[in-house]
Short mmCIF file of C-alpha atoms and ligand atoms in Angstrom, two decimals:
data_model
loop_
_atom_site.label_atom_id
_atom_site.label_comp_id
_atom_site.label_asym_id
_atom_site.label_seq_id
_atom_site.Cartn_x
_atom_site.Cartn_y
_atom_site.Cartn_z
CA MET A 19 -124.25 -54.37 -100.43
CA GLY A 20 -122.77 -57.47 -100.13
CA GLU A 21 -120.58 -59.65 -102.38
CA ASN A 22 -121.01 -63.30 -103.40
CA ILE A 23 -117.60 -65.09 -103.29
CA GLN A 24 -118.72 -68.87 -103.68
CA GLY A 25 -121.56 -71.21 -104.22
CA GLY A 26 -123.62 -73.31 -101.69
CA THR A 27 -126.86 -73.76 -100.25
CA ARG A 28 -126.84 -72.27 -96.76
CA ARG A 29 -124.85 -69.02 -96.11
CA VAL A 30 -122.51 -67.72 -93.49
CA VAL A 31 -122.10 -63.63 -93.82
CA VAL A 32 -118.87 -61.92 -92.90
CA LEU A 33 -118.83 -58.36 -91.69
CA GLY A 34 -115.37 -56.55 -92.04
CA THR A 35 -114.83 -54.08 -89.30
CA GLY A 36 -110.94 -53.74 -89.56
CA GLY A 37 -108.24 -54.48 -87.13
CA THR A 38 -104.94 -55.89 -87.40
CA ILE A 39 -106.39 -58.91 -89.16
CA ALA A 40 -106.71 -56.35 -91.88
CA GLY A 41 -103.56 -54.63 -91.32
CA ARG A 42 -100.81 -53.58 -93.77
CA ALA A 43 -96.92 -53.32 -92.61
CA GLY A 44 -94.37 -51.90 -94.64
CA ARG A 45 -92.41 -55.18 -94.97
CA ALA A 46 -93.40 -58.98 -94.45
CA GLY A 47 -91.23 -59.23 -91.60
CA ASP A 48 -92.95 -56.64 -89.42
CA ASN A 49 -95.73 -58.32 -87.19
CA ILE A 50 -95.95 -54.33 -84.75
CA GLY A 51 -95.22 -51.61 -87.38
CA TYR A 52 -98.35 -51.60 -89.49
CA THR A 53 -101.30 -49.94 -90.00
CA ALA A 54 -104.62 -51.52 -88.98
CA GLY A 55 -107.89 -51.57 -90.83
CA GLU A 56 -106.37 -51.49 -94.69
CA VAL A 57 -107.35 -54.76 -96.28
CA GLY A 58 -110.99 -55.55 -97.34
CA VAL A 59 -113.10 -58.07 -95.94
CA SER A 60 -113.36 -59.84 -99.20
CA GLU A 61 -109.67 -60.11 -99.76
CA LEU A 62 -109.42 -61.49 -96.09
CA LEU A 63 -111.40 -64.59 -97.80
CA GLY A 64 -109.21 -65.05 -100.71
CA GLY A 65 -107.93 -68.91 -100.36
CA ILE A 66 -110.52 -69.93 -97.57
CA ASP A 67 -112.63 -72.80 -98.78
CA ALA A 68 -115.94 -72.49 -97.17
CA PRO A 69 -117.41 -75.83 -95.26
CA GLU A 70 -119.24 -77.98 -97.94
CA GLY A 71 -122.82 -76.96 -98.90
CA ILE A 72 -121.97 -73.41 -97.49
CA ALA A 73 -121.46 -70.07 -99.27
CA LEU A 74 -119.97 -66.75 -97.80
CA LEU A 75 -121.18 -63.49 -98.46
CA ALA A 76 -118.67 -60.70 -97.46
CA GLU A 77 -119.80 -57.32 -95.95
CA GLN A 78 -117.57 -53.95 -95.05
CA VAL A 79 -119.58 -52.58 -92.35
CA ALA A 80 -116.41 -50.38 -90.67
CA GLN A 81 -112.69 -50.43 -91.25
CA VAL A 82 -111.02 -49.44 -88.10
CA ASP A 83 -108.35 -50.05 -85.57
CA SER A 84 -110.47 -51.33 -82.79
CA LYS A 85 -108.98 -49.28 -80.14
CA ASP A 86 -111.24 -46.52 -81.93
CA MET A 87 -114.47 -48.53 -81.90
CA SER A 88 -117.48 -46.32 -81.46
CA PHE A 89 -121.40 -46.65 -80.62
CA ALA A 90 -121.94 -45.63 -84.24
CA ILE A 91 -120.30 -48.72 -85.75
CA TRP A 92 -121.92 -51.00 -82.79
CA GLN A 93 -125.39 -49.39 -83.95
CA THR A 94 -124.41 -50.65 -87.30
CA LEU A 95 -123.32 -54.19 -86.77
CA ALA A 96 -126.28 -54.85 -84.34
CA GLN A 97 -128.42 -53.93 -87.33
CA ARG A 98 -126.69 -55.94 -90.12
CA CYS A 99 -126.39 -58.96 -87.72
CA ALA A 100 -129.99 -58.89 -86.95
CA HIS A 101 -130.82 -58.44 -90.69
CA TRP A 102 -128.84 -61.42 -91.73
CA LEU A 103 -129.66 -63.74 -88.76
CA ALA A 104 -133.46 -63.23 -89.83
CA LYS A 105 -132.89 -65.07 -93.43
CA ALA A 106 -133.56 -68.73 -93.04
CA ASP A 107 -130.57 -69.65 -95.35
CA VAL A 108 -127.92 -67.58 -93.10
CA ALA A 109 -126.44 -70.49 -90.95
CA GLY A 110 -124.39 -67.65 -88.82
CA VAL A 111 -122.34 -64.35 -88.91
CA VAL A 112 -118.56 -64.02 -88.64
CA ILE A 113 -116.98 -60.59 -87.70
CA THR A 114 -113.64 -59.57 -88.32
CA HIS A 115 -112.52 -57.37 -85.76
CA GLY A 116 -109.43 -55.89 -83.78
CA THR A 117 -108.47 -57.74 -80.63
CA ASP A 118 -108.01 -54.44 -78.70
CA THR A 119 -111.94 -53.92 -78.26
CA LEU A 120 -113.41 -57.18 -79.42
CA GLU A 121 -114.61 -58.50 -76.06
CA GLU A 122 -116.41 -55.20 -75.65
CA THR A 123 -118.42 -55.80 -78.99
CA ALA A 124 -118.87 -59.42 -78.11
CA PHE A 125 -120.79 -58.50 -75.10
CA PHE A 126 -122.36 -55.79 -76.45
CA LEU A 127 -123.69 -57.83 -79.60
CA GLN A 128 -124.63 -60.44 -77.21
CA SER A 129 -126.46 -58.12 -74.80
CA VAL A 130 -128.55 -56.29 -77.59
CA LEU A 131 -129.12 -59.49 -79.90
CA ALA A 132 -129.01 -62.58 -77.55
CA PRO A 133 -128.91 -64.45 -80.97
CA SER A 134 -130.40 -68.04 -81.28
CA LYS A 135 -127.52 -68.45 -84.35
CA PRO A 136 -123.94 -68.10 -84.15
CA VAL A 137 -122.35 -64.48 -84.09
CA VAL A 138 -118.45 -65.25 -84.28
CA LEU A 139 -116.30 -62.27 -83.71
CA THR A 140 -112.54 -63.42 -84.81
CA CYS A 141 -109.19 -61.71 -85.47
CA ALA A 142 -105.43 -61.64 -85.73
CA MET A 143 -102.52 -60.41 -83.62
CA ARG A 144 -100.20 -60.45 -86.95
CA PRO A 145 -101.11 -58.13 -89.91
CA ALA A 146 -102.41 -59.50 -93.26
CA THR A 147 -98.99 -58.97 -94.61
CA ALA A 148 -97.07 -60.81 -92.02
CA LEU A 149 -94.74 -63.68 -93.03
CA ALA A 150 -97.19 -66.12 -91.19
CA PRO A 151 -100.40 -64.04 -90.62
CA ASP A 152 -102.77 -65.71 -88.07
CA GLY A 153 -105.75 -64.54 -89.83
CA PRO A 154 -106.64 -67.05 -92.38
CA GLN A 155 -106.81 -69.81 -89.79
CA ASN A 156 -108.91 -67.69 -87.39
CA VAL A 157 -111.22 -66.94 -90.14
CA ARG A 158 -111.36 -70.48 -91.45
CA ASP A 159 -112.25 -71.56 -87.91
CA ALA A 160 -114.90 -68.88 -87.25
CA ILE A 161 -116.48 -70.12 -90.52
CA VAL A 162 -116.66 -73.34 -88.99
CA VAL A 163 -118.30 -72.44 -85.72
CA ALA A 164 -120.65 -70.11 -87.54
CA ALA A 165 -121.71 -72.95 -90.02
CA THR A 166 -121.97 -75.70 -86.94
CA ALA A 167 -125.80 -76.38 -86.50
CA GLY A 168 -126.83 -76.03 -82.78
CA VAL A 169 -124.36 -73.26 -82.00
CA ARG A 170 -125.89 -70.01 -80.98
CA GLY A 171 -125.15 -66.85 -79.06
CA VAL A 172 -121.89 -64.26 -79.59
CA VAL A 173 -118.76 -65.98 -79.41
CA ALA A 174 -114.99 -65.31 -79.88
CA VAL A 175 -112.84 -67.61 -81.76
CA CYS A 176 -108.80 -66.85 -81.72
CA ALA A 177 -106.00 -69.46 -82.21
CA GLY A 178 -108.22 -72.56 -82.34
CA THR A 179 -110.38 -71.78 -79.33
CA VAL A 180 -113.96 -70.53 -79.10
CA HIS A 181 -114.53 -68.09 -76.08
CA SER A 182 -118.01 -67.02 -74.84
CA ALA A 183 -118.82 -63.32 -75.01
CA PHE A 184 -119.46 -63.33 -71.41
CA ASP A 185 -115.93 -64.77 -70.33
CA VAL A 186 -113.58 -63.46 -73.22
CA GLN A 187 -110.84 -61.20 -72.32
CA LYS A 188 -107.62 -60.13 -74.68
CA VAL A 189 -104.60 -61.11 -71.75
CA HIS A 190 -101.71 -61.01 -73.96
CA THR A 191 -100.24 -58.06 -75.96
CA TYR A 192 -98.29 -59.95 -78.21
CA ARG A 193 -98.85 -63.61 -78.36
CA VAL A 194 -100.71 -65.29 -81.12
CA ASP A 195 -103.30 -67.44 -78.65
CA ALA A 196 -104.12 -63.54 -77.16
CA PHE A 197 -107.50 -64.33 -75.49
CA ASP A 198 -108.34 -66.52 -72.66
CA SER A 199 -111.96 -67.40 -70.65
CA GLY A 200 -110.59 -66.84 -67.13
CA ASP A 201 -111.90 -69.39 -64.67
CA GLY A 202 -114.74 -70.02 -66.79
CA GLY A 203 -112.50 -71.80 -69.30
CA PRO A 204 -113.29 -71.86 -73.14
CA LEU A 205 -116.29 -73.34 -74.59
CA ALA A 206 -114.91 -75.51 -77.30
CA TYR A 207 -111.75 -76.04 -79.75
CA VAL A 208 -111.82 -75.94 -83.51
CA GLU A 209 -109.48 -78.74 -84.81
CA GLU A 210 -109.13 -79.23 -88.55
CA GLY A 211 -112.65 -78.02 -89.62
CA ALA A 212 -114.68 -79.98 -86.55
CA LEU A 213 -116.04 -78.22 -83.35
CA ARG A 214 -114.68 -80.06 -79.85
CA VAL A 215 -117.22 -79.02 -77.39
CA LEU A 216 -115.62 -78.56 -73.68
CA ARG A 217 -118.53 -77.50 -71.85
CA ASN A 218 -122.08 -76.31 -71.67
CA TRP A 219 -122.97 -73.43 -74.15
CA PRO A 220 -124.21 -70.66 -72.23
CA ALA A 221 -127.88 -70.56 -71.83
CA PRO A 222 -129.36 -67.74 -74.19
CA HIS A 223 -130.04 -65.18 -71.38
CA ALA A 224 -132.98 -62.84 -71.70
CA ALA A 225 -132.07 -60.24 -74.43
CA THR A 226 -132.41 -56.56 -72.46
CA GLN A 227 -134.96 -55.95 -74.84
CA VAL A 228 -133.00 -52.88 -76.25
CA PHE A 229 -132.56 -53.16 -79.43
CA ASP A 230 -134.78 -50.54 -80.90
CA ARG A 231 -133.50 -48.22 -78.28
CA VAL A 232 -129.92 -48.97 -79.21
CA ALA A 233 -131.25 -48.50 -82.87
CA GLY A 234 -132.47 -45.23 -82.53
CA ALA A 235 -130.06 -43.68 -80.19
CA VAL A 236 -127.73 -40.88 -80.96
CA SER A 237 -124.99 -42.55 -78.37
CA LEU A 238 -125.12 -44.70 -75.37
CA PRO A 239 -125.87 -42.83 -71.74
CA ARG A 240 -122.25 -41.65 -70.50
CA VAL A 241 -120.50 -44.03 -68.24
CA GLU A 242 -116.96 -43.79 -67.30
CA ILE A 243 -114.81 -46.27 -65.39
CA VAL A 244 -112.57 -45.10 -62.49
CA VAL A 245 -109.98 -47.38 -61.18
CA SER A 246 -109.58 -48.10 -57.14
CA HIS A 247 -105.60 -48.19 -56.47
CA ALA A 248 -103.28 -47.39 -53.87
CA GLU A 249 -103.21 -43.78 -53.08
CA ALA A 250 -106.66 -43.56 -55.13
CA ARG A 251 -108.60 -40.21 -54.54
CA GLY A 252 -112.11 -39.04 -55.36
CA ALA A 253 -111.04 -35.98 -57.38
CA ILE A 254 -111.82 -37.44 -60.43
CA VAL A 255 -115.48 -38.38 -59.36
CA ASP A 256 -115.93 -34.89 -57.75
CA ALA A 257 -115.20 -33.44 -61.35
CA LEU A 258 -117.50 -35.60 -62.92
CA ILE A 259 -120.14 -34.84 -60.24
CA ALA A 260 -119.40 -30.77 -60.63
CA GLU A 261 -119.70 -31.30 -64.61
CA ARG A 262 -123.13 -32.96 -64.03
CA LYS A 263 -124.37 -29.99 -61.34
CA ARG A 264 -122.97 -27.27 -64.30
CA GLY A 265 -126.01 -29.35 -66.12
CA SER A 266 -123.59 -30.33 -68.82
CA ALA A 267 -125.77 -32.10 -71.89
CA ASP A 268 -123.34 -35.05 -72.00
CA ALA A 269 -122.72 -35.18 -68.07
CA VAL A 270 -121.86 -38.56 -66.75
CA GLN A 271 -124.99 -40.77 -65.84
CA GLY A 272 -123.02 -43.66 -64.82
CA LEU A 273 -119.84 -44.62 -62.82
CA VAL A 274 -118.05 -48.11 -62.90
CA LEU A 275 -115.46 -48.37 -60.04
CA ALA A 276 -112.58 -50.84 -61.07
CA ALA A 277 -112.39 -52.25 -57.71
CA THR A 278 -109.78 -54.16 -55.94
CA GLY A 279 -110.14 -58.02 -55.13
CA ASN A 280 -113.58 -58.71 -54.02
CA GLY A 281 -115.22 -55.45 -54.95
CA THR A 282 -113.08 -53.26 -52.25
CA LEU A 283 -112.52 -49.62 -52.91
CA HIS A 284 -110.17 -46.90 -51.51
CA HIS A 285 -112.00 -45.14 -48.76
CA ALA A 286 -111.29 -41.86 -50.47
CA LEU A 287 -112.54 -43.05 -53.70
CA GLU A 288 -115.66 -44.70 -51.84
CA ALA A 289 -116.73 -41.74 -50.34
CA ALA A 290 -116.79 -39.79 -53.55
CA ALA A 291 -118.46 -42.69 -55.27
CA LEU A 292 -121.05 -42.56 -52.47
CA ARG A 293 -121.66 -38.66 -53.24
CA ALA A 294 -121.90 -39.50 -56.84
CA GLN A 295 -124.69 -41.93 -56.18
CA ALA A 296 -126.39 -39.40 -53.89
CA GLU A 297 -126.33 -37.08 -56.76
CA GLY A 298 -128.32 -39.70 -58.82
CA ILE A 299 -125.17 -40.85 -61.07
CA ALA A 300 -125.87 -44.84 -61.13
CA VAL A 301 -122.70 -46.41 -59.73
CA VAL A 302 -121.03 -50.22 -59.87
CA ARG A 303 -118.36 -51.99 -58.40
CA ALA A 304 -116.55 -54.37 -61.15
CA THR A 305 -113.24 -56.07 -59.72
CA ARG A 306 -110.03 -55.45 -61.75
CA CYS A 307 -108.84 -59.30 -60.75
CA MET A 308 -108.84 -60.70 -64.13
CA GLN A 309 -110.38 -64.05 -62.75
CA GLY A 310 -113.29 -64.57 -60.00
CA ARG A 311 -116.63 -62.69 -59.53
CA ILE A 312 -117.33 -60.41 -56.77
CA LEU A 313 -119.18 -62.41 -54.10
CA ALA A 314 -121.74 -59.70 -52.69
CA LYS A 315 -121.91 -59.28 -48.74
CA PRO A 316 -125.22 -58.18 -47.05
CA ASP A 317 -125.60 -54.24 -46.31
CA GLU A 318 -123.23 -53.08 -49.56
CA SER A 319 -123.87 -49.43 -50.24
CA LEU A 320 -122.85 -49.78 -53.93
CA ARG A 321 -124.07 -52.39 -56.07
CA ASP A 322 -121.52 -54.78 -57.87
CA ALA A 323 -121.39 -56.46 -61.68
CA GLY A 324 -120.64 -59.60 -60.38
CA ALA A 325 -118.37 -61.51 -62.64
CA LEU A 326 -118.31 -58.95 -65.29
CA THR A 327 -114.83 -56.92 -66.01
CA PRO A 328 -115.11 -53.05 -65.99
CA VAL A 329 -115.07 -52.75 -69.70
CA LYS A 330 -117.98 -55.07 -69.78
CA ALA A 331 -119.79 -53.86 -66.76
CA ARG A 332 -119.56 -50.42 -68.35
CA ILE A 333 -121.55 -51.47 -71.27
CA ALA A 334 -124.28 -53.23 -69.14
CA LEU A 335 -124.72 -50.22 -67.06
CA ALA A 336 -124.98 -47.98 -70.39
CA LEU A 337 -127.58 -50.24 -71.87
CA GLU A 338 -129.11 -50.61 -68.82
CA LEU A 339 -129.58 -46.86 -68.54
CA LEU A 340 -130.49 -46.36 -72.13
CA ALA A 341 -133.55 -49.07 -71.18
CA ALA A 342 -134.62 -47.11 -67.91
CA SER A 343 -134.67 -43.54 -70.00
CA ALA A 344 -137.48 -45.15 -72.43
CA SER A 345 -139.38 -46.15 -69.56
CA GLY A 346 -138.51 -42.58 -67.67
CA ARG A 347 -136.78 -44.31 -65.01
CA ILE A 348 -133.20 -43.74 -64.08
CA GLU A 349 -132.03 -44.98 -60.85
CA GLY A 350 -129.11 -43.78 -58.96
CA GLY A 351 -128.00 -47.28 -58.25
N1 LIG B 408 -105.14 -52.28 -82.50
C1 LIG B 408 -105.37 -53.44 -83.24
C2 LIG B 408 -107.13 -53.40 -83.17
O1 LIG B 408 -107.55 -53.75 -82.21
C3 LIG B 408 -104.74 -54.53 -82.72
C4 LIG B 408 -105.55 -55.87 -82.98
O2 LIG B 408 -106.32 -56.36 -84.12
O3 LIG B 408 -104.59 -57.15 -82.70
O4 LIG B 408 -107.38 -53.27 -83.92
#
């Protein structure tokens, strides 16, 4: 399955999933008119020197534009990470990934694996065929992080910056330095093959113990995201309730409300959300602000996702519903 690239004593395994980092354009000057997920992961490692004493092993897990990321790929990734991390000589895993949903995959893997070794997602904003591609340096930096003793958990590396899976967000459509950690700040920088740590590494939070459930599931419980905004209505939520009442097999089980500011909702959407909760749909509010967290107030009728962004809150709620279905307990909020 894997392919040995270079010799060494400890291994870093590089799993390829596609993305712009593996993208190919018709001409070298084109940074946007390319097809993502075309170049194989072994090819991406060409010309990259591993740190001393490290052997690289490449494995192609998927080859997609990450806008189309799926639960099936997440399942395979979680299984391949668990497989490799269990080996004593594997220092860590690097995952090459598209930038669009990188933060979702990072958060999913952190929630499911809570690994005690590093799992490092990396990416590129320019295709592999660009005049000055950013992918090779990002891969090199990611390998350094994966090989560094003492590093643990799922992180993202882009433009020389290390972000935690909890904080990382894509914040720019075009710039090479496209990710940010909000007010938490980055964990570290990678400078000429060395890590400069900036703040305490996040404590390994208790894994949700859903690895086996994820491995055995056909799909994640359906959780939809609905945005609150000026003139918002409850129509989308009511349609989801109606679908559930009709007994649709794939009916919504959870709802994340991308709320304004400190978790506030348009009154029409809030009323619909309360109807959904009364129907047994799990409802969570997550702020649509780029920074900060929801500071809970007493007597809120709809619970909040704290500092999680709506897309990460969706994953957290889906995993919670998956775990609850194992114990026969699905809560309506
Ligand atoms: N659409 C691409 C992807 O996410 C964008 C990128 O990788 O920068 O796969």
